Short mmCIF file of C-alpha atoms in Angstrom, two decimals:
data_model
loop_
_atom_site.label_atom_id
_atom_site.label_comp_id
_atom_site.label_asym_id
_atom_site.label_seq_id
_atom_site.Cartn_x
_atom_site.Cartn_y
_atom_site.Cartn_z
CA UNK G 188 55.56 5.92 -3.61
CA UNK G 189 55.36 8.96 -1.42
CA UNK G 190 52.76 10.26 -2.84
CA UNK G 191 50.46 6.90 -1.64
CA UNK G 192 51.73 6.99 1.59
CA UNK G 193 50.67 10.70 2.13
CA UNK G 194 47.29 11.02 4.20
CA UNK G 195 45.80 13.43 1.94
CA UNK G 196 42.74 12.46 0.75
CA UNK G 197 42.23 12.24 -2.89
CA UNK G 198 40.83 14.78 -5.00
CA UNK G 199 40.07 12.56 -7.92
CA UNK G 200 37.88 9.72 -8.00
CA UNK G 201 34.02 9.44 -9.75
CA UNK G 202 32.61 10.22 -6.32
CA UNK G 203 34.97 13.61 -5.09
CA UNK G 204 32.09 16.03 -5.75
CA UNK G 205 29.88 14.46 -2.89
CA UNK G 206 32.68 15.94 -0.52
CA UNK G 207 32.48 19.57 -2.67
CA UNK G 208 29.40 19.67 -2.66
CA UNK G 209 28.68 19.15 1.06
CA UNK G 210 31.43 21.55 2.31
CA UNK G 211 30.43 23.91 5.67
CA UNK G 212 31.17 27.16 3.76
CA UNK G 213 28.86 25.91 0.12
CA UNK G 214 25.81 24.72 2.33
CA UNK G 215 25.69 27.91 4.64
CA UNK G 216 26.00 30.13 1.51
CA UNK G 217 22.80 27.73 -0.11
CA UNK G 218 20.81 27.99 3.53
CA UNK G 219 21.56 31.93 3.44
CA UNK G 220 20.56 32.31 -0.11
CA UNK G 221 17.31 29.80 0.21
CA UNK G 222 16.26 31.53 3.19
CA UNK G 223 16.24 35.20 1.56
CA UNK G 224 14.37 33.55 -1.47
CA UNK G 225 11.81 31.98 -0.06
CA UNK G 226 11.15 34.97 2.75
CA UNK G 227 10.95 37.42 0.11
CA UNK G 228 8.86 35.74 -1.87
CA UNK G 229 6.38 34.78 0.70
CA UNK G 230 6.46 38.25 1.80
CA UNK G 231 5.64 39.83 -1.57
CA UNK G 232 3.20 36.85 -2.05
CA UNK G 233 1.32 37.92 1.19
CA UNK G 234 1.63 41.43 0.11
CA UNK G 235 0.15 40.92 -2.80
CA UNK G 236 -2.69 38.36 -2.11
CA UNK G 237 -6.27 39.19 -0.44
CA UNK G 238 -6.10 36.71 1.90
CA UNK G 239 -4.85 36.74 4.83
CA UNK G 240 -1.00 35.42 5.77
CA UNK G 241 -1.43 31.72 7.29
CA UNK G 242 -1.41 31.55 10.64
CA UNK G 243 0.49 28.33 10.51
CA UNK G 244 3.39 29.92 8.48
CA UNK G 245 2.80 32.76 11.52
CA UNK G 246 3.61 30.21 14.14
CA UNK G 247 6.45 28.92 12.45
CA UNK G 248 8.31 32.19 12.38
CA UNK G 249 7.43 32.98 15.92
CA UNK G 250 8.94 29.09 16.93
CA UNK G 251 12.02 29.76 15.01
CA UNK G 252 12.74 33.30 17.27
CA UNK G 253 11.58 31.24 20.32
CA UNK G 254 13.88 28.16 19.64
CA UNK G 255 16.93 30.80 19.13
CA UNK G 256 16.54 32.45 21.92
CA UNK G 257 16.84 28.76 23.97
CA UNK G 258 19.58 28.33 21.57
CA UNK G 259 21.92 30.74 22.98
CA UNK G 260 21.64 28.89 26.31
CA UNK G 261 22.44 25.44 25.03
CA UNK G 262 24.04 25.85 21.97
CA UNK G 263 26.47 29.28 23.14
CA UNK G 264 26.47 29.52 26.61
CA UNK G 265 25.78 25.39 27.62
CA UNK G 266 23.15 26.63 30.03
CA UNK G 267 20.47 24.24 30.30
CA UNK G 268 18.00 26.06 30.78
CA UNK G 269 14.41 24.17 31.58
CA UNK G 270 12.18 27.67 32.05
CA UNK G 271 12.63 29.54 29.27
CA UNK G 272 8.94 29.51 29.02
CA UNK G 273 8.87 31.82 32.23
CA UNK G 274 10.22 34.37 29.61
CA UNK G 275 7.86 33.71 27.29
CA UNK G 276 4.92 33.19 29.29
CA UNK G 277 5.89 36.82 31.12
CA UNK G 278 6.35 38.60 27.25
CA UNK G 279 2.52 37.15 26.30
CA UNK G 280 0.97 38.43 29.23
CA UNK G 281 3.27 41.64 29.32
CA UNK G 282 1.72 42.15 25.65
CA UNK G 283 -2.15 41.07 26.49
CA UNK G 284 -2.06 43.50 29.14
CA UNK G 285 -0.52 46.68 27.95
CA UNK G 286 -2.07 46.45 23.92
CA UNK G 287 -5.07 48.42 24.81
CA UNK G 288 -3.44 51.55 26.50
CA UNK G 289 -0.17 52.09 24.28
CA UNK G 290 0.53 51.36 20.16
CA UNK G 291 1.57 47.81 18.84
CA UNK G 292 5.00 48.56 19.37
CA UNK G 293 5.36 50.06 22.02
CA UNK G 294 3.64 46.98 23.52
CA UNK G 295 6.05 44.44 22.13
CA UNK G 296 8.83 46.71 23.12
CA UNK G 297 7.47 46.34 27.19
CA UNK G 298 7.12 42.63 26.50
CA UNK G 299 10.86 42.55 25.97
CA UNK G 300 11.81 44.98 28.62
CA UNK G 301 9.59 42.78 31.05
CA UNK G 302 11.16 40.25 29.64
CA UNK G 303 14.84 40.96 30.13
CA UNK G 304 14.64 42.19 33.50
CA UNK G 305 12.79 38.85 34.86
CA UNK G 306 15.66 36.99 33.27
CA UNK G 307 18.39 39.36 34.58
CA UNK G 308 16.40 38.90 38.29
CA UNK G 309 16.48 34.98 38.03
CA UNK G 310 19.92 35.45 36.25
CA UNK G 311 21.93 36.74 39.18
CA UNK G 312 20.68 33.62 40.98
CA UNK G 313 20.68 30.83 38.53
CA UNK G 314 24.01 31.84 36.60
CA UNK G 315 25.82 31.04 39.87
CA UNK G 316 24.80 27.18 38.96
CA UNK G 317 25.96 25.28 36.55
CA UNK G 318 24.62 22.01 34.99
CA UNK G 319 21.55 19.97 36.68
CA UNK G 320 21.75 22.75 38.76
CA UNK G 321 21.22 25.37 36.74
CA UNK G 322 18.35 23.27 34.80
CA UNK G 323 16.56 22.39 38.14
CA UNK G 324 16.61 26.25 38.85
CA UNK G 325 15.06 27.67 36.02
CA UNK G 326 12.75 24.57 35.87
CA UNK G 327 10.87 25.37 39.30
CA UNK G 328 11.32 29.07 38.61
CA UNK G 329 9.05 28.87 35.58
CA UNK G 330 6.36 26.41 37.27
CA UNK G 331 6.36 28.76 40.02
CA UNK G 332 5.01 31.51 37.18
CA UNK G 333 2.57 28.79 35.84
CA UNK G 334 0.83 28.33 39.59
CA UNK G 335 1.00 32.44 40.27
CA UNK G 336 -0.50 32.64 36.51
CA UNK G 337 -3.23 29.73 36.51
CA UNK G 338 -4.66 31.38 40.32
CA UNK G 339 -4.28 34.88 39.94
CA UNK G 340 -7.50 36.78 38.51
CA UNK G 341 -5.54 39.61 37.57
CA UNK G 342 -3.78 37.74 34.91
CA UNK G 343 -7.66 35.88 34.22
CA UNK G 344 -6.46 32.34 35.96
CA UNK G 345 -7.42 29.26 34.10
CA UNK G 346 -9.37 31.29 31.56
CA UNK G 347 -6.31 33.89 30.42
CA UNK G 348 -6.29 37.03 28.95
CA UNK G 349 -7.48 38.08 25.62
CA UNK G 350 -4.86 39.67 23.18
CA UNK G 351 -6.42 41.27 20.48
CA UNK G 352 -4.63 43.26 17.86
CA UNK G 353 -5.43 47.06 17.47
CA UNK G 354 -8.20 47.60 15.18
CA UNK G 355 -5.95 49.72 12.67
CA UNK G 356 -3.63 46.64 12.57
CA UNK G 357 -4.41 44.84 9.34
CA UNK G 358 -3.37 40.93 9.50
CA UNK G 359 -1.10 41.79 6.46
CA UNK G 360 0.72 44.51 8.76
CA UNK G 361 0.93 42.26 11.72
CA UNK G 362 2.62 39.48 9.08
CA UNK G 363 5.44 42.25 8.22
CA UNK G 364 5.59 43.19 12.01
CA UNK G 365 6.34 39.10 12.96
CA UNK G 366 8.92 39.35 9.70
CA UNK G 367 10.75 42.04 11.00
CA UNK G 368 11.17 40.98 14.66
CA UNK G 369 11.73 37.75 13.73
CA UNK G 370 14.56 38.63 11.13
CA UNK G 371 15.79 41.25 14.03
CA UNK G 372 15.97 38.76 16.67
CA UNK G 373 17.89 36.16 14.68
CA UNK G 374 20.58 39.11 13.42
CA UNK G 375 20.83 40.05 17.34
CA UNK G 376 22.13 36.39 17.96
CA UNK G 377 24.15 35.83 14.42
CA UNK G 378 26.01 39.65 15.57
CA UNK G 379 26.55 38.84 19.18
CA UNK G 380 28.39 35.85 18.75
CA UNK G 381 30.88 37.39 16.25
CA UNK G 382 31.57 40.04 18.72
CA UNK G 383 34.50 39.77 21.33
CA UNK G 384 31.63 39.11 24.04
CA UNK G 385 30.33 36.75 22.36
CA UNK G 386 33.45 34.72 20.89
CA UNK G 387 34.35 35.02 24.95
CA UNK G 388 30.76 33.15 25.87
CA UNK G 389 32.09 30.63 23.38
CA UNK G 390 35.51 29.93 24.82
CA UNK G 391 33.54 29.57 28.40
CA UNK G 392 31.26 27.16 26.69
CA UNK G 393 34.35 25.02 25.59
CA UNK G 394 36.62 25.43 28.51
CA UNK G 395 35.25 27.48 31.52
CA UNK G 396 38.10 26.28 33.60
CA UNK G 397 40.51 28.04 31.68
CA UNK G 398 38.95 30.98 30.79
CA UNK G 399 38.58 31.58 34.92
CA UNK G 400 42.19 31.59 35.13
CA UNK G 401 42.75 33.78 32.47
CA UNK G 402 40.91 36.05 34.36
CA UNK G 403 38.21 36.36 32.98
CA UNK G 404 34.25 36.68 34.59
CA UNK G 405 32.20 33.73 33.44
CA UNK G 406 29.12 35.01 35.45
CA UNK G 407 29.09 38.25 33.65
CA UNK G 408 29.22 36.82 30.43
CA UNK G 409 26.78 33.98 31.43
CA UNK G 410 24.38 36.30 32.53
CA UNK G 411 24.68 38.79 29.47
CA UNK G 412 23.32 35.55 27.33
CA UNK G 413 20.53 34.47 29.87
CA UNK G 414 19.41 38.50 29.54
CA UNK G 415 19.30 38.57 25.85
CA UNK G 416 18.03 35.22 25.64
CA UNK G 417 14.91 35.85 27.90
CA UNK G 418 14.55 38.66 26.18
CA UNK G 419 14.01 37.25 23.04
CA UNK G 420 11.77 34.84 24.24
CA UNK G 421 9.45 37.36 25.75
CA UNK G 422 9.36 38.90 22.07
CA UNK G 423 8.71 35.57 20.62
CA UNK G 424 6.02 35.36 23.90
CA UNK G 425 4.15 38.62 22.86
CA UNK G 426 4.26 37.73 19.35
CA UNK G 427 2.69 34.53 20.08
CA UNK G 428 0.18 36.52 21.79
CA UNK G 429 -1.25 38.41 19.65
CA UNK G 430 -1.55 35.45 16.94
CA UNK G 431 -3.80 33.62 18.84
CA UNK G 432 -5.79 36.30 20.63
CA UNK G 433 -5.06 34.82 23.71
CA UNK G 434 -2.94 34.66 26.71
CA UNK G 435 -3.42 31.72 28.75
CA UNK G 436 -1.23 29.88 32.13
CA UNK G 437 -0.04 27.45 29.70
CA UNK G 438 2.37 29.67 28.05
CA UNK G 439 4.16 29.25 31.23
CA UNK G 440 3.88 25.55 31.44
CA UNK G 441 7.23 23.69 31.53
CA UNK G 442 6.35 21.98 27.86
CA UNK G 443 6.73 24.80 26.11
CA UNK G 444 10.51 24.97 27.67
CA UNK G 445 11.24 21.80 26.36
CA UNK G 446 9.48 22.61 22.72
CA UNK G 447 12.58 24.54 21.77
CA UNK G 448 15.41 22.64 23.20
CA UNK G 449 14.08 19.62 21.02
CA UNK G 450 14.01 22.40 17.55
CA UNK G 451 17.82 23.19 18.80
CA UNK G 452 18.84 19.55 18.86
CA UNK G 453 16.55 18.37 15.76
CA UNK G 454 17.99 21.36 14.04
CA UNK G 455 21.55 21.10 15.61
CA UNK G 456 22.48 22.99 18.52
CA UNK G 457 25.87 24.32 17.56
CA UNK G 458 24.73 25.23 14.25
CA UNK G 459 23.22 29.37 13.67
CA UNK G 460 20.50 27.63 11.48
CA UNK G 461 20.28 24.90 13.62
CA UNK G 462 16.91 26.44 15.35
CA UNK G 463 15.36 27.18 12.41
CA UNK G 464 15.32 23.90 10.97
CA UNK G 465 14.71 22.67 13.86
CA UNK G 466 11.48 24.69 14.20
CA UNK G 467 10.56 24.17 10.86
CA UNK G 468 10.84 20.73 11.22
CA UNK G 469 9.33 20.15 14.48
CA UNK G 470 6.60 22.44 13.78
CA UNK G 471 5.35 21.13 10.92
CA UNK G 472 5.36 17.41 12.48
CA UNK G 473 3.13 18.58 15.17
CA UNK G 474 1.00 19.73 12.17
CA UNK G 475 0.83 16.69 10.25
CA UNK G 476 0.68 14.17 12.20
CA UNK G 477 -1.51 15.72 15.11
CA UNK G 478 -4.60 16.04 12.50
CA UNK G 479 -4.39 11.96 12.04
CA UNK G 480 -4.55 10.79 15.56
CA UNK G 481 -5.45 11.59 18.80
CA UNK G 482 -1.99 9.56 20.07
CA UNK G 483 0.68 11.90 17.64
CA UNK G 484 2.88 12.34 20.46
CA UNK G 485 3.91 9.20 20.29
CA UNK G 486 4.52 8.81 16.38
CA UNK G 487 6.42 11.90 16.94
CA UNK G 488 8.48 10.96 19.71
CA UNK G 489 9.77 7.83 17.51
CA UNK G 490 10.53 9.72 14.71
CA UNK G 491 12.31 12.44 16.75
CA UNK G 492 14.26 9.40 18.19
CA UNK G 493 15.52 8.08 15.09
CA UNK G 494 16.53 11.22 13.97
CA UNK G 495 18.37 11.93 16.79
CA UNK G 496 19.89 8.33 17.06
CA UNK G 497 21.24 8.50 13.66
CA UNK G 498 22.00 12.16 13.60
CA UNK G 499 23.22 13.44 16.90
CA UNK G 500 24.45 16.84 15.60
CA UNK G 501 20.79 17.47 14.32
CA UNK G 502 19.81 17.24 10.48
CA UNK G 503 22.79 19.96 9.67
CA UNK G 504 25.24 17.42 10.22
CA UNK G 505 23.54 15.28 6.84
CA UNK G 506 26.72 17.33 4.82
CA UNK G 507 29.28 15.93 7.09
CA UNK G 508 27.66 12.67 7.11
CA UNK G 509 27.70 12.40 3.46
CA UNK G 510 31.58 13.75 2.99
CA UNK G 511 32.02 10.91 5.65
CA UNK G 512 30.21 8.35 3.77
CA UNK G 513 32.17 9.32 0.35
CA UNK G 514 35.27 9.71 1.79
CA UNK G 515 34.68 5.72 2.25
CA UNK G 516 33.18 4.88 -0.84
CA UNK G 517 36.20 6.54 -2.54
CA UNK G 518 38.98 4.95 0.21
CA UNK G 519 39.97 7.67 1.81
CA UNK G 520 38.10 7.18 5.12
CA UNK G 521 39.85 6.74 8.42
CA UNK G 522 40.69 3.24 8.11
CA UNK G 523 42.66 3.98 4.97
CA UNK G 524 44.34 6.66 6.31
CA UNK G 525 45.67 5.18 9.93
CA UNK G 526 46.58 2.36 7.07
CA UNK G 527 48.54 4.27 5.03
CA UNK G 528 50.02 6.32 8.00
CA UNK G 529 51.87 3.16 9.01
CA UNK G 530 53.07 2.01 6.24
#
C-alpha cells in the first residue's frame, strides 16, 4: 500500500523510455555530439570540394554568432535589448572601412574593439534602465546610427560601402575564418556563464532584488554582458560584411535587432543551443518560403506564431513536452500525483 501512495513516478510501464530518452543531460550530450559531426564534416567536405562553401550555409553561421550575442541580453542578463543592430551595423562598417589598409584579421579584430567600446559607451547609460526602459534606449540609440549611416557620405549613405575580401583570401579560407570565430564566439558565451561572473549575471537575472542586498553591483555585471555582447555582434557584423561585399545603412536598421531575439525565442532563450536552433530554423524559413511569394512574411509570421503558442520555451522544450505527455499516458502526470498525495 505504501508503495502506491508514494509520488514517485513509475519506472516501469511500456511507455518509460519516452521520459529516458528525452532527459536534459541525454539530449545536450546528442546536440553536442550532432553539432561536432555535422561541422566537421561540412568542414572537411568544403575542404575538400572545388567549389566554393555556400553562402547560405555562410549566413547561417554568422546568424547563429549574431543571435548569441542578443542571447546573453535576454536569455542571461534579461536585458531587452532592441539595438543590438547598432553593434552590428558599427562591426560591418568598422570592417568595410579598415580591410584595405590592415590584414583580414586584424580588421575583424577592430570590428570588435569598435564594437565593444560603442556598447560599453551606450552601456554606462542604458544599464542604469531596466525593462521598457532599457528596450526603448537601445531602440532609438540604434535608429539614431541608421539616420547618421543612411546621410553621411563618409560611410557612402544610401549606397554603402563595399567590403571586399583581400585578394589572397580564398573563399575556402574565409569559410574556415567564419568557422573559427563563430565556434570562438559561442565558447566565449558557453565559458562566461560557468564562471563566478557569470553564474552572478544569472542570480541578477532571477532575483536582482536580492542580489542588491547581498551587496552585490548589478550595473557592473550588467554592463560586463552588454560589452561582450556588442562585441560579439560587431564580429558577427564584420563577418556579415565581408560575405556579401557590402556594407549598407540597413545593417543598422531596427529589423535586424529584432531578427535575433525571434532565433532566441524560436530556439529557446534560456537554453545555450537555444540560438542556434533558433537561427537555423529561422534562417532557413526566410529561405524557403521567401523564393515562393512575394508576401513570405506573413506565412512566416503564422508559423512562428504557432510555434511559439504551442511551445513557449522555444523548440528545446519538445523533450520536456514529451516526458510531460508520457508521464500522462503512463499515469503518472500531475493529476495522479496530487491524487495519490491525498490519499
Amino acid at each position: 500500500m505504501s508503495r502506491k501512495l508514494t509520488n514517485t513516478p513509475a519506472t516501469g510501464g511500456p511507455r518509460s523510455w519516452l521520459r529516458r530518452l528525452t532527459t536534459d543531460g541525454l539530449w545536450q550530450k546528442v546536440l553536442w555530439i550532432a553539432v561536432a559531426v555535422i561541422g566537421i564534416a561540412y568542414v572537411v567536405a568544403q575542404f575538400t570540394s572545388e567549389n566554393p562553401p555556400s553562402f547560405f550555409i555562410e549566413i547561417v553561421l554568422i546568424q547563429v554568432l549574431y543571435a548569441m550575442s542578443v542571447n546573453i541580453l535576454i536569455g542571461y542578463a534579461h536585458l531587452p535589448s532592441f539595438g543590438q543592430a547598432a553593434f552590428f551595423g558599427t562591426g560591418a562598417y568598422a570592417a568595410a572601412l579598415t580591410i584595405q589598409g590592415v590584414p583580414l584579421y586584424a580588421s575583424l579584430f577592430l570590428a570588435v574593439a569598435v564594437a565593444g567600446i560603442l556598447a560599453l559607451l551606450l552601456g554606462l547609460l542604458a544599464v542604469r534602465t531596466s525593462g521598457i526602459t532599457f528596450a526603448n534606449v537601445t531602440l532609438a540609440f540604434g535608429q539614431m546610427l541608421y539616420l547618421i549611416a543612411a546621410n553621411t557620405n563618409l560611410v557612402g549613405g544610401e549606397n554603402g560601402l563595399l567590403a571586399s575580401l583581400p585578394s589572397e583570401v580564398s573563399p575556402q579560407s574565409f569559410w574556415l575564418v567564419i568557422v573559427a570565430c563563430v565556434t570562438v564566439g559561442c565558447a566565449v558565451v558557453w565559458w562566461m556563464f560557468r564562471t563566478p561572473a557569470g553564474e552572478t549575471i544569472l542570480a541578477i537575472r532571477d532575483n536582482p532584488e536580492r542580489a542588491s542586498s547581498l551587496g552585490i553591483s548589478t550595473f557592473r555585471y550588467r554592463l560586463t554582458a552588454f560589452v561582450v555582447a556588442g562585441a560579439l555582434a560587431g564580429l558577427a557584423g564584420a563577418l556579415y560584411a565581408f560575405a556579401t561585399g557590402i556594407v549598407t545603412a540597413d545593417t543598422l536598421y531596427w529589423t535586424r535587432s529584432g531578427e535575433p531575439i525571434i532565433m532566441c525565442l524560436l530556439g529557446g532563450s534560456k537554453k545555450f543551443f537555444g540560438p542556434v536552433i533558433g537561427a537555423i530554423a529561422l534562417t532557413t524559413l526566410l529561405q524557403q518560403v521567401g523564393q515562393g511569394s512575394t508576401s513570405y512574411l506573413i506565412y512566416v509570421g503564422g508559423i512562428l506564431l504557432v510555434v511559439l503558442i504551442l511551445l513557449p520555451q522555444g523548440l528545446l522544450s519538445i523533450p520536456a513536452r514529451i516526458r510531460q505527455i508520457a508521464s500522462r499516458w503512463n499515469g503518472s502526470g500531475p493529476r495522479d500525483s496530487k491524487r495519490a498525495a491525498t490519499l
